[in-house]
CSV table of C-alpha atoms in Angstrom, one decimal:
chain,number,residue,atom,x,y,z
H,1,GLN,CA,-0.1,0.0,-0.1
H,2,ALA,CA,2.9,2.2,0.9
H,3,ILE,CA,4.4,1.4,-2.4
H,4,LEU,CA,1.1,2.2,-4.3
H,5,CYS,CA,1.1,5.5,-2.5
H,6,LEU,CA,4.4,6.7,-3.6
H,7,PRO,CA,3.3,7.9,-7.1
H,8,ARG,CA,0.4,9.9,-5.6
H,9,CYS,CA,2.6,11.3,-3.0
H,10,PHE,CA,5.2,12.3,-5.5
H,11,GLU,CA,2.5,13.9,-7.5
H,12,TYR,CA,1.3,16.1,-4.5
H,13,SER,CA,4.7,17.0,-3.6
H,14,GLN,CA,5.2,18.1,-7.3
H,15,LYS,CA,2.1,20.2,-7.0
H,16,ASN,CA,3.0,21.7,-3.6
H,17,ALA,CA,6.4,22.6,-5.1
H,18,VAL,CA,4.7,24.6,-7.7
H,19,LEU,CA,1.8,26.0,-5.6
H,20,VAL,CA,3.6,27.0,-2.3
H,21,PRO,CA,6.1,29.4,-4.1
H,22,ALA,CA,3.3,30.8,-6.4
H,23,ALA,CA,1.2,31.4,-3.3
H,24,ALA,CA,4.1,33.1,-1.6
H,25,LEU,CA,4.9,35.2,-4.7
H,26,GLY,CA,1.2,36.2,-4.9
H,27,VAL,CA,0.9,37.2,-1.2
H,28,GLY,CA,4.4,38.8,-1.4
H,29,GLY,CA,3.1,40.8,-4.4
H,30,ILE,CA,0.0,42.0,-2.6
H,31,LEU,CA,2.0,43.1,0.3
H,32,LEU,CA,4.5,44.9,-1.9
H,33,TYR,CA,1.8,46.6,-3.7
H,34,TRP,CA,0.0,47.6,-0.5
H,35,LEU,CA,3.2,48.9,0.9
H,36,ARG,CA,4.2,50.8,-2.2
H,37,SER,CA,0.6,52.3,-2.7
H,38,GLY,CA,0.7,53.4,1.0
H,39,HIS,CA,3.8,55.4,0.2
H,40,LYS,CA,3.1,56.6,-3.2
H,41,ILE,CA,4.5,60.0,-4.1
H,42,LYS,CA,1.7,62.4,-4.1
H,43,THR,CA,1.8,64.9,-7.1
H,44,ILE,CA,0.0,67.9,-8.2
H,45,ASP,CA,-2.4,67.1,-11.1
H,46,MET,CA,-1.0,68.6,-14.4
H,47,GLY,CA,-4.4,69.3,-15.9
H,48,ASP,CA,-4.7,71.6,-18.8
H,49,GLY,CA,-5.8,75.3,-19.6
H,50,TRP,CA,-6.8,77.9,-22.0
H,51,TRP,CA,-5.8,81.5,-21.3
H,52,GLY,CA,-6.3,83.0,-24.8
H,53,SER,CA,-9.0,85.4,-25.7
H,54,GLY,CA,-12.5,83.9,-25.9
H,55,GLU,CA,-13.4,80.3,-25.9
H,56,ARG,CA,-10.9,77.6,-26.7
H,57,HIS,CA,-11.2,76.4,-30.3
H,58,LEU,CA,-11.4,72.5,-30.3
H,59,LYS,CA,-10.8,72.2,-34.0
H,60,GLY,CA,-7.1,72.3,-35.0
H,61,LYS,CA,-4.1,71.9,-33.1
H,62,GLU,CA,-2.2,74.8,-31.3
H,63,ASP,CA,0.7,76.3,-33.4
H,64,ALA,CA,3.7,74.6,-31.6
H,65,SER,CA,6.3,76.5,-33.8
H,66,ILE,CA,9.3,78.2,-32.0
H,67,ARG,CA,9.6,81.7,-33.6
H,68,PRO,CA,12.7,83.9,-33.3
H,69,PHE,CA,11.8,87.2,-31.5
H,70,LYS,CA,13.6,90.5,-31.4
H,71,ILE,CA,13.0,93.4,-29.0
H,72,GLU,CA,12.6,96.6,-30.9
H,73,THR,CA,12.1,100.2,-30.2
H,74,SER,CA,11.1,103.5,-32.0
H,75,ASP,CA,11.6,107.2,-32.0
H,76,LYS,CA,7.7,107.6,-31.1
H,77,GLU,CA,8.3,105.2,-28.0
H,78,ILE,CA,11.3,107.2,-26.7
H,79,GLU,CA,9.7,110.6,-27.4
H,80,ASP,CA,6.6,109.5,-25.5
H,81,LEU,CA,8.8,108.5,-22.6
H,82,HIS,CA,10.7,111.6,-22.5
H,83,ARG,CA,7.5,113.7,-22.6
H,84,ARG,CA,6.2,112.0,-19.6
H,85,LEU,CA,9.5,112.3,-17.7
H,86,ASP,CA,9.5,116.1,-18.5
H,87,GLN,CA,6.1,116.4,-16.8
H,88,PHE,CA,7.2,114.6,-13.6
H,89,ARG,CA,5.6,116.3,-10.6
H,90,PHE,CA,7.8,116.5,-7.6
H,91,THR,CA,6.8,116.0,-4.1
H,92,PRO,CA,9.2,117.2,-1.3
H,93,HIS,CA,9.9,114.5,1.3
H,94,VAL,CA,10.0,115.1,5.1
H,95,GLU,CA,13.4,115.9,6.4
H,96,GLY,CA,15.4,112.8,7.4
H,97,ALA,CA,13.0,110.5,5.6
H,98,ALA,CA,15.7,108.5,3.8
H,99,PHE,CA,13.7,105.4,2.4
H,100,HIS,CA,11.6,105.0,5.5
H,101,TYR,CA,8.5,106.5,3.7
H,102,GLY,CA,9.2,104.8,0.4
H,103,PHE,CA,11.4,106.0,-2.4
H,104,ASN,CA,13.1,109.2,-1.4
H,105,SER,CA,11.9,111.9,-3.8
H,106,THR,CA,15.1,114.0,-3.9
H,107,TYR,CA,17.0,110.9,-5.1
H,108,LEU,CA,14.1,110.1,-7.4
H,109,ARG,CA,14.9,113.5,-9.1
H,110,LYS,CA,18.4,112.3,-9.8
H,111,VAL,CA,17.1,109.0,-11.2
H,112,VAL,CA,14.6,110.7,-13.4
H,113,ALA,CA,17.3,113.3,-14.6
H,114,TYR,CA,19.5,110.4,-15.6
H,115,TRP,CA,16.7,108.5,-17.3
H,116,ARG,CA,15.7,111.5,-19.3
H,117,ASN,CA,19.3,112.8,-20.2
H,118,GLN,CA,21.8,110.0,-20.2
H,119,PHE,CA,20.0,106.6,-20.3
H,120,ASP,CA,20.1,105.1,-23.9
H,121,TRP,CA,17.3,102.8,-24.2
H,122,ARG,CA,18.5,101.9,-27.9
H,123,LYS,CA,21.8,100.8,-26.5
H,124,GLN,CA,20.0,98.9,-23.9
H,125,VAL,CA,17.9,97.1,-26.5
H,126,GLU,CA,21.0,95.9,-28.1
H,127,GLU,CA,22.2,94.6,-24.8
H,128,LEU,CA,19.0,92.7,-24.3
H,129,ASN,CA,19.1,91.2,-27.9
H,130,LYS,CA,22.6,89.8,-27.3
H,131,TYR,CA,21.1,86.6,-26.4
H,132,PRO,CA,18.6,84.7,-28.6
H,133,HIS,CA,14.9,85.4,-27.9
H,134,PHE,CA,11.9,83.3,-29.0
H,135,HIS,CA,8.1,83.1,-28.8
H,136,THR,CA,5.9,80.1,-28.8
H,137,THR,CA,2.2,79.8,-28.2
H,138,ILE,CA,1.1,77.6,-25.3
H,139,GLU,CA,-2.5,77.3,-24.0
H,140,GLY,CA,-3.5,80.2,-26.1
H,141,ILE,CA,-0.9,82.9,-25.2
H,142,ASP,CA,2.5,83.6,-26.6
H,143,ILE,CA,5.4,82.7,-24.3
H,144,HIS,CA,8.6,84.6,-24.5
H,145,PHE,CA,12.0,83.1,-23.5
H,146,VAL,CA,15.6,83.4,-23.8
H,147,HIS,CA,17.4,80.4,-24.9
H,148,VAL,CA,21.3,80.3,-24.6
H,149,LYS,CA,23.5,77.2,-25.6
H,150,PRO,CA,27.0,76.8,-24.6
H,151,SER,CA,29.5,78.1,-27.5
H,152,TYR,CA,31.9,75.4,-26.6
H,153,VAL,CA,31.7,72.1,-24.7
H,154,PRO,CA,34.9,70.5,-23.5
H,155,HIS,CA,35.3,66.6,-24.4
H,156,GLY,CA,33.5,64.5,-21.8
H,157,ARG,CA,31.3,67.3,-20.3
H,158,ALA,CA,27.6,66.8,-20.1
H,159,VAL,CA,25.4,69.7,-21.2
H,160,GLN,CA,22.6,70.1,-18.8
H,161,PRO,CA,19.5,72.0,-19.5
H,162,LEU,CA,18.5,74.5,-16.9
H,163,LEU,CA,15.4,76.6,-16.6
H,164,LEU,CA,15.7,79.9,-14.8
H,165,VAL,CA,12.5,81.5,-13.5
H,166,HIS,CA,12.4,85.1,-12.2
H,167,GLY,CA,9.7,86.7,-10.0
H,168,TRP,CA,8.2,90.2,-9.4
H,169,PRO,CA,9.2,92.9,-9.8
H,170,GLY,CA,12.1,91.3,-11.7
H,171,SER,CA,12.3,89.8,-15.3
H,172,PHE,CA,14.3,87.5,-17.5
H,173,TYR,CA,16.8,90.2,-17.5
H,174,GLU,CA,17.9,89.4,-13.8
H,175,PHE,CA,19.7,86.5,-15.3
H,176,TYR,CA,21.9,88.3,-17.9
H,177,LYS,CA,25.0,88.4,-15.7
H,178,ILE,CA,24.7,84.6,-14.6
H,179,ILE,CA,24.0,83.2,-18.1
H,180,PRO,CA,27.7,83.4,-19.2
H,181,LEU,CA,28.8,81.9,-15.9
H,182,LEU,CA,26.6,78.9,-16.5
H,183,THR,CA,27.1,78.4,-20.2
H,184,GLU,CA,30.8,79.2,-20.3
H,185,PRO,CA,31.9,78.3,-16.7
H,186,ALA,CA,35.6,77.6,-17.7
H,187,LYS,CA,36.0,80.9,-19.3
H,188,HIS,CA,34.9,82.6,-16.1
H,189,GLY,CA,37.1,80.5,-13.8
H,190,LEU,CA,34.2,78.1,-12.8
H,191,ASN,CA,35.7,74.9,-14.3
H,192,GLU,CA,35.9,73.0,-11.1
H,193,GLY,CA,33.5,70.4,-12.3
H,194,ASP,CA,32.2,68.6,-15.4
H,195,VAL,CA,28.9,70.6,-15.7
H,196,VAL,CA,28.0,73.0,-18.4
H,197,PHE,CA,24.6,74.4,-18.9
H,198,GLU,CA,22.1,75.3,-21.7
H,199,VAL,CA,19.9,78.0,-20.2
H,200,ILE,CA,16.3,78.8,-20.8
H,201,CYS,CA,14.9,81.9,-19.2
H,202,PRO,CA,11.1,82.4,-19.8
H,203,SER,CA,9.1,85.5,-18.8
H,204,ILE,CA,6.2,84.5,-16.7
H,205,PRO,CA,3.0,85.2,-18.7
H,206,GLY,CA,1.9,88.8,-17.9
H,207,TYR,CA,5.5,89.9,-17.4
H,208,GLY,CA,7.7,91.7,-19.9
H,209,PHE,CA,7.3,90.1,-23.5
H,210,SER,CA,5.1,87.0,-22.4
H,211,GLU,CA,1.4,87.6,-23.3
H,212,ALA,CA,-0.8,88.0,-20.3
H,213,SER,CA,-3.8,85.7,-19.6
H,214,HIS,CA,-7.1,86.9,-21.0
H,215,GLN,CA,-8.9,84.6,-18.4
H,216,LYS,CA,-9.2,84.8,-14.6
H,217,GLY,CA,-7.4,82.1,-12.5
H,218,PHE,CA,-3.9,82.2,-14.1
H,219,ASP,CA,-1.7,81.0,-11.1
H,220,SER,CA,1.6,79.3,-10.4
H,221,ILE,CA,0.2,75.9,-11.2
H,222,ALA,CA,-0.8,77.0,-14.6
H,223,THR,CA,2.7,78.6,-15.1
H,224,ALA,CA,4.3,75.3,-14.0
H,225,ARG,CA,2.4,73.4,-16.6
H,226,ILE,CA,3.2,75.8,-19.2
H,227,PHE,CA,6.9,75.8,-18.4
H,228,HIS,CA,7.0,72.0,-18.6
H,229,LYS,CA,5.3,72.1,-22.0
H,230,LEU,CA,7.9,74.6,-23.0
H,231,MET,CA,10.8,72.4,-21.9
H,232,ASN,CA,9.1,69.4,-23.7
H,233,ARG,CA,8.6,71.6,-26.9
H,234,LEU,CA,12.2,72.3,-26.9
H,235,GLY,CA,13.0,68.6,-26.8
H,236,PHE,CA,13.9,68.2,-23.2
H,237,LYS,CA,12.7,65.2,-21.2
H,238,LYS,CA,14.6,65.7,-18.0
H,239,TYR,CA,15.9,69.0,-16.9
H,240,TYR,CA,17.2,71.2,-13.8
H,241,ILE,CA,15.0,74.2,-12.6
H,242,GLN,CA,15.9,77.1,-10.5
H,243,GLY,CA,14.0,80.0,-9.1
H,244,GLY,CA,13.5,82.7,-6.5
H,245,ASP,CA,10.6,84.8,-5.5
H,246,TRP,CA,7.5,83.6,-7.7
H,247,GLY,CA,10.3,81.5,-9.6
H,248,SER,CA,10.6,79.5,-6.2
H,249,ARG,CA,6.9,78.9,-6.2
H,250,ILE,CA,6.7,78.0,-9.9
H,251,THR,CA,9.6,75.6,-9.9
H,252,THR,CA,8.5,73.9,-6.7
H,253,ASN,CA,5.0,73.4,-8.4
H,254,MET,CA,6.9,71.8,-11.4
H,255,ALA,CA,8.8,69.4,-9.2
H,256,GLN,CA,5.5,68.5,-7.5
H,257,MET,CA,3.7,68.1,-10.8
H,258,LEU,CA,6.0,66.0,-12.9
H,259,PRO,CA,8.9,64.8,-10.6
H,260,GLN,CA,10.0,62.4,-13.2
H,261,SER,CA,10.9,65.3,-15.5
H,262,VAL,CA,12.9,67.3,-12.9
H,263,LYS,CA,16.6,66.1,-12.3
H,264,GLY,CA,17.0,68.7,-9.6
H,265,LEU,CA,15.4,71.9,-8.1
H,266,HIS,CA,17.5,74.7,-6.9
H,267,LEU,CA,16.0,77.7,-4.8
H,268,ASN,CA,17.2,81.0,-3.5
H,269,LEU,CA,13.9,81.5,-1.5
H,270,VAL,CA,11.7,79.1,0.2
H,271,PHE,CA,8.0,79.6,1.0
H,272,ILE,CA,7.1,77.7,4.2
H,273,ALA,CA,3.9,79.3,5.7
H,274,ARG,CA,2.5,76.3,7.5
H,275,GLN,CA,2.7,76.6,11.3
H,276,SER,CA,2.0,74.2,14.1
H,277,LEU,CA,2.0,74.2,17.9
H,278,GLY,CA,5.2,72.2,17.9
H,279,ARG,CA,7.0,74.6,15.5
H,280,LEU,CA,5.7,77.5,17.6
H,281,ILE,CA,7.3,76.0,20.8
H,282,ARG,CA,10.6,75.2,19.1
H,283,THR,CA,10.7,78.6,17.7
H,284,VAL,CA,10.3,80.2,21.1
H,285,LEU,CA,12.8,77.9,22.8
H,286,GLY,CA,15.2,78.3,19.7
H,287,ALA,CA,16.0,81.8,20.9
H,288,TYR,CA,17.7,80.4,24.0
H,289,VAL,CA,18.6,76.8,23.0
H,290,PRO,CA,18.9,76.7,19.2
H,291,TRP,CA,20.2,73.1,19.1
H,292,PHE,CA,16.9,72.0,20.7
H,293,ALA,CA,14.9,73.5,17.8
H,294,GLY,CA,17.4,71.9,15.4
H,295,LEU,CA,18.7,75.4,14.4
H,296,SER,CA,22.3,76.1,13.8
H,297,ARG,CA,24.1,79.2,15.3
H,298,GLU,CA,23.7,80.9,11.8
H,299,ASP,CA,20.0,80.1,11.8
H,300,ALA,CA,19.6,81.7,15.2
H,301,ARG,CA,21.6,84.8,14.1
H,302,ARG,CA,19.4,85.3,11.1
H,303,LEU,CA,16.0,84.3,12.8
H,304,TYR,CA,16.2,86.4,16.0
H,305,PRO,CA,14.9,88.6,17.5
H,306,PHE,CA,12.0,86.8,15.9
H,307,MET,CA,9.3,89.4,16.0
H,308,GLN,CA,11.4,92.1,14.6
H,309,LYS,CA,12.7,89.9,11.7
H,310,ASN,CA,9.8,87.8,10.9
H,311,VAL,CA,6.8,90.0,11.8
H,312,TYR,CA,7.6,93.7,12.0
H,313,ASP,CA,10.0,93.9,9.1
H,314,VAL,CA,7.8,91.5,6.9
H,315,LEU,CA,4.8,93.8,7.5
H,316,ARG,CA,6.7,96.9,6.6
H,317,GLU,CA,7.9,95.3,3.4
H,318,SER,CA,4.6,93.7,2.4
H,319,GLY,CA,2.1,96.5,2.1
H,320,TYR,CA,2.3,96.3,-1.8
H,321,LEU,CA,1.4,92.7,-1.5
H,322,HIS,CA,-2.0,93.3,0.1
H,323,ILE,CA,-2.9,95.7,-2.7
H,324,GLN,CA,-1.9,93.3,-5.5
H,325,ALA,CA,-3.6,90.3,-3.9
H,326,THR,CA,-6.9,92.3,-3.7
H,327,LYS,CA,-7.2,95.0,-6.3
H,328,PRO,CA,-4.3,95.3,-8.6
H,329,ASP,CA,-5.8,97.1,-11.4
H,330,THR,CA,-6.7,100.3,-9.3
H,331,ALA,CA,-3.1,101.0,-8.3
H,332,GLY,CA,-1.7,99.5,-11.4
H,333,CYS,CA,-3.5,101.9,-13.8
H,334,GLY,CA,-1.5,104.9,-12.3
H,335,LEU,CA,1.9,103.0,-12.6
H,336,ASN,CA,1.0,102.1,-16.3
H,337,ASP,CA,0.5,105.7,-16.9
H,338,SER,CA,3.4,107.2,-15.3
H,339,PRO,CA,7.0,106.1,-15.9
H,340,VAL,CA,8.2,108.0,-12.7
H,341,GLY,CA,5.6,106.2,-10.5
H,342,LEU,CA,6.5,102.8,-12.1
H,343,ALA,CA,10.3,103.4,-11.4
H,344,ALA,CA,9.7,104.6,-7.9
H,345,TYR,CA,7.3,101.4,-7.1
H,346,ILE,CA,9.8,99.0,-8.6
H,347,LEU,CA,13.2,100.4,-7.5
H,348,GLU,CA,12.1,100.8,-3.9
H,349,LYS,CA,12.0,96.9,-3.7
H,350,PHE,CA,15.4,96.8,-5.3
H,351,SER,CA,16.6,98.8,-2.3
H,352,THR,CA,15.3,97.2,0.8
H,353,TRP,CA,15.0,93.7,-0.6
H,354,THR,CA,18.6,93.8,-1.5
H,355,ASP,CA,19.7,95.0,2.0
H,356,LYS,CA,17.4,96.0,5.0
H,357,SER,CA,19.9,98.7,6.1
H,358,PHE,CA,19.5,100.5,2.9
H,359,LEU,CA,16.2,101.7,4.5
H,360,HIS,CA,18.4,104.3,6.3
H,361,LYS,CA,20.1,105.6,3.2
H,362,ASP,CA,19.1,108.9,1.3
H,363,ASP,CA,19.7,107.0,-2.0
H,364,GLY,CA,18.3,103.7,-0.9
H,365,GLY,CA,21.8,102.2,-1.5
H,366,LEU,CA,20.8,101.2,-5.0
H,367,GLU,CA,23.9,102.2,-6.9
H,368,SER,CA,26.2,100.3,-4.4
H,369,LYS,CA,24.9,97.0,-5.8
H,370,TYR,CA,23.5,98.0,-9.3
H,371,SER,CA,24.1,100.6,-12.0
H,372,LEU,CA,21.2,102.9,-13.0
H,373,ASP,CA,21.4,101.5,-16.6
H,374,GLU,CA,20.7,97.8,-15.1
H,375,LEU,CA,17.8,99.1,-12.9
H,376,LEU,CA,16.2,101.3,-15.5
H,377,THR,CA,16.5,98.5,-18.0
H,378,ASN,CA,14.3,96.3,-15.9
H,379,VAL,CA,11.9,99.1,-15.4
H,380,MET,CA,11.8,99.8,-19.1
H,381,ILE,CA,10.8,96.1,-19.8
H,382,TYR,CA,7.5,96.7,-17.8
H,383,TRP,CA,7.0,100.2,-19.2
H,384,VAL,CA,7.3,99.3,-23.0
H,385,THR,CA,5.2,96.2,-22.6
H,386,SER,CA,2.6,97.8,-20.3
H,387,SER,CA,2.9,94.7,-18.0
H,388,ILE,CA,2.9,96.1,-14.7
H,389,VAL,CA,-0.8,95.6,-14.2
H,390,SER,CA,-0.8,92.0,-15.5
H,391,SER,CA,2.3,91.3,-13.4
H,392,MET,CA,0.4,92.6,-10.1
H,393,ARG,CA,-2.6,90.5,-11.0
H,394,TYR,CA,-0.5,87.4,-10.4
H,395,TYR,CA,-0.7,88.1,-6.7
H,396,LYS,CA,-4.3,88.1,-6.8
H,397,GLU,CA,-4.8,85.0,-8.8
H,398,ASN,CA,-2.5,83.1,-6.3
H,399,PHE,CA,-3.6,84.5,-2.9
H,400,SER,CA,-7.2,84.4,-3.8
H,401,LYS,CA,-6.9,80.7,-3.9
H,402,ASP,CA,-4.2,80.2,-1.1
H,403,PRO,CA,-4.2,83.0,1.2
H,404,ASP,CA,-1.0,81.9,2.9
H,405,LEU,CA,0.7,80.2,0.1
H,406,SER,CA,0.7,76.9,2.0
H,407,ALA,CA,-1.7,74.6,0.3
H,408,HIS,CA,0.9,73.0,-1.9
H,409,ASN,CA,3.1,72.4,1.1
H,410,ARG,CA,0.9,69.2,1.7
H,411,VAL,CA,2.5,67.8,-1.5
H,412,GLY,CA,6.1,66.9,-0.6
H,413,VAL,CA,9.0,67.7,-3.0
H,414,TYR,CA,11.1,64.4,-3.5
H,415,VAL,CA,13.4,65.5,-6.2
H,416,PRO,CA,17.0,66.5,-5.3
H,417,THR,CA,16.8,69.9,-3.9
H,418,GLY,CA,19.5,72.6,-3.4
H,419,ILE,CA,18.8,75.8,-1.3
H,420,ALA,CA,21.0,79.0,-1.3
H,421,ALA,CA,20.1,80.9,1.9
H,422,PHE,CA,21.2,84.6,1.2
H,423,PRO,CA,21.5,86.6,4.4
H,424,GLN,CA,19.6,89.7,3.4
H,425,GLU,CA,16.5,87.7,2.0
H,426,ILE,CA,13.3,89.1,3.2
H,427,VAL,CA,12.8,85.9,5.4
H,428,HIS,CA,15.1,83.1,6.5
H,429,ILE,CA,13.9,79.4,6.3
H,430,PRO,CA,16.3,77.1,8.2
H,431,ARG,CA,17.0,73.6,6.8
H,432,VAL,CA,15.0,71.9,9.4
H,433,TRP,CA,11.9,73.9,8.5
H,434,ALA,CA,12.6,73.4,4.8
H,435,LYS,CA,12.7,69.7,5.2
H,436,ASP,CA,8.9,69.7,6.0
H,437,VAL,CA,8.3,70.1,2.3
H,438,TYR,CA,11.6,69.4,0.7
H,439,LYS,CA,12.3,65.8,1.6
H,440,ASN,CA,15.5,65.5,-0.4
H,441,ILE,CA,17.8,68.5,0.3
H,442,ILE,CA,21.2,67.6,-1.2
H,443,THR,CA,22.8,70.9,-0.6
H,444,TYR,CA,21.9,74.0,1.9
H,445,SER,CA,24.3,76.7,1.7
H,446,TYR,CA,24.5,79.8,4.0
H,447,MET,CA,25.6,82.4,1.3
H,448,PRO,CA,28.1,84.9,2.7
H,449,ARG,CA,26.3,88.1,1.2
H,450,GLY,CA,23.4,89.0,-1.0
H,451,GLY,CA,19.8,89.3,-0.8
H,452,HIS,CA,16.5,88.8,-2.7
H,453,PHE,CA,17.6,89.3,-6.3
H,454,ALA,CA,20.5,86.9,-6.0
H,455,ALA,CA,21.2,86.3,-9.8
H,456,PHE,CA,21.1,90.2,-10.3
H,457,GLU,CA,23.4,91.1,-7.3
H,458,GLU,CA,25.6,88.1,-6.7
H,459,PRO,CA,25.6,86.0,-10.0
H,460,ARG,CA,29.0,84.4,-9.2
H,461,LEU,CA,28.0,83.2,-5.8
H,462,LEU,CA,24.6,81.9,-7.2
H,463,ALA,CA,26.3,80.3,-10.2
H,464,GLN,CA,28.8,78.4,-7.9
H,465,ASP,CA,26.1,77.1,-5.7
H,466,ILE,CA,24.0,75.8,-8.7
H,467,ILE,CA,27.2,74.2,-10.1
H,468,GLN,CA,28.2,72.5,-6.9
H,469,PHE,CA,24.5,71.3,-6.5
H,470,VAL,CA,24.3,69.8,-9.9
H,471,GLN,CA,27.6,68.1,-9.5
H,472,LYS,CA,26.4,66.3,-6.4
H,473,VAL,CA,23.3,65.3,-8.0
H,474,GLU,CA,25.0,63.9,-11.0
H,475,GLN,CA,27.1,61.8,-8.8
H,476,LEU,CA,24.1,60.2,-7.1
């Protein structure tokens, strides 16, 4: 009987030899799926949009051509500017005002006199056109961008596509000093690594030479999607992205939207508005025992006294924000009509956002960091395009949906991230706070000097930090 049973037992053992591993594999697969689904990276839905005039035309595809673009001017444009500058109505400032009341009107007279009699807009147009400019239509509006390729790539060096995104009240022109450092690093003594960049600098829609949205609701998510489409249209599947001010928010959204397309994210400003009881307690104790709150000595030096630096100073510098986040068109119409008003409104930010101590200077410290030609060229980009109102609307579109700009913080950023913390930035965000959103910080640099307009003010420092960050990412 035992002998008769052998064939059947052997048959069962063969079945078990197949079934048991199959069952184990099935259970293991289910368990692995459960674990992975539980830890799936959350992303922002890319969606789609239409920002052109009228309703979207469903028939026919959008023109995806890349069209060369050149900035031009005319005698009529310059004559109109000069006429308006000649009619500037001067308002005397109170004694000892410096920049505490806003733009010092005595210094403003000097700026206007230079603008009227010495500033050469035609020469600056030539300077703007030294890099290749293009237009392409995405979601119904024309997107302007500068695209600079390296003139020479040493053997064995990889060319990395890099998208640089500006903010308000800046423009693509902020990056003109950093572009050669990134596309020709060896020529400028930055040849310490194997990285050379191909740089793309778009204008945010509604800023400068990018067409403004004709529809309500154009926010940083829409911008992020459009810039992904732009990079894809240029033939890039994976790329690095960098930003400050609104550029930080836009590039962060890009990393949250399509992390598979972003090789690395570099920021020189971080938005972390979300608060908690634990954070509040640690912030209070951090003034006395920084290590307890996860703060370095440099963090403590930049953060405290907390109320002065993070409440009073921010309130003083953010009055414009409340206007632009609620009724931008009202104040905007005056700025769009008066070049002097526009210059005062914009250049005041280039004073105190570059260095808070410039508030106490009669000239706002502006010419200690920039030339009047540089500052007025940025103003002129807003003036000749009549884009100040549409640029201000960007605040309303974003803040009306997300009053403290924290909604997207619930979506973690898992792409490699580099942060350059400049000491004169409006707010300082320590690494330990940034980690709440940016889960994969590769580099965090305490920059030795510089403020909000990093690429414009300290291009070499920023270029070095970007290069070092990308080197580390490429070695991962």
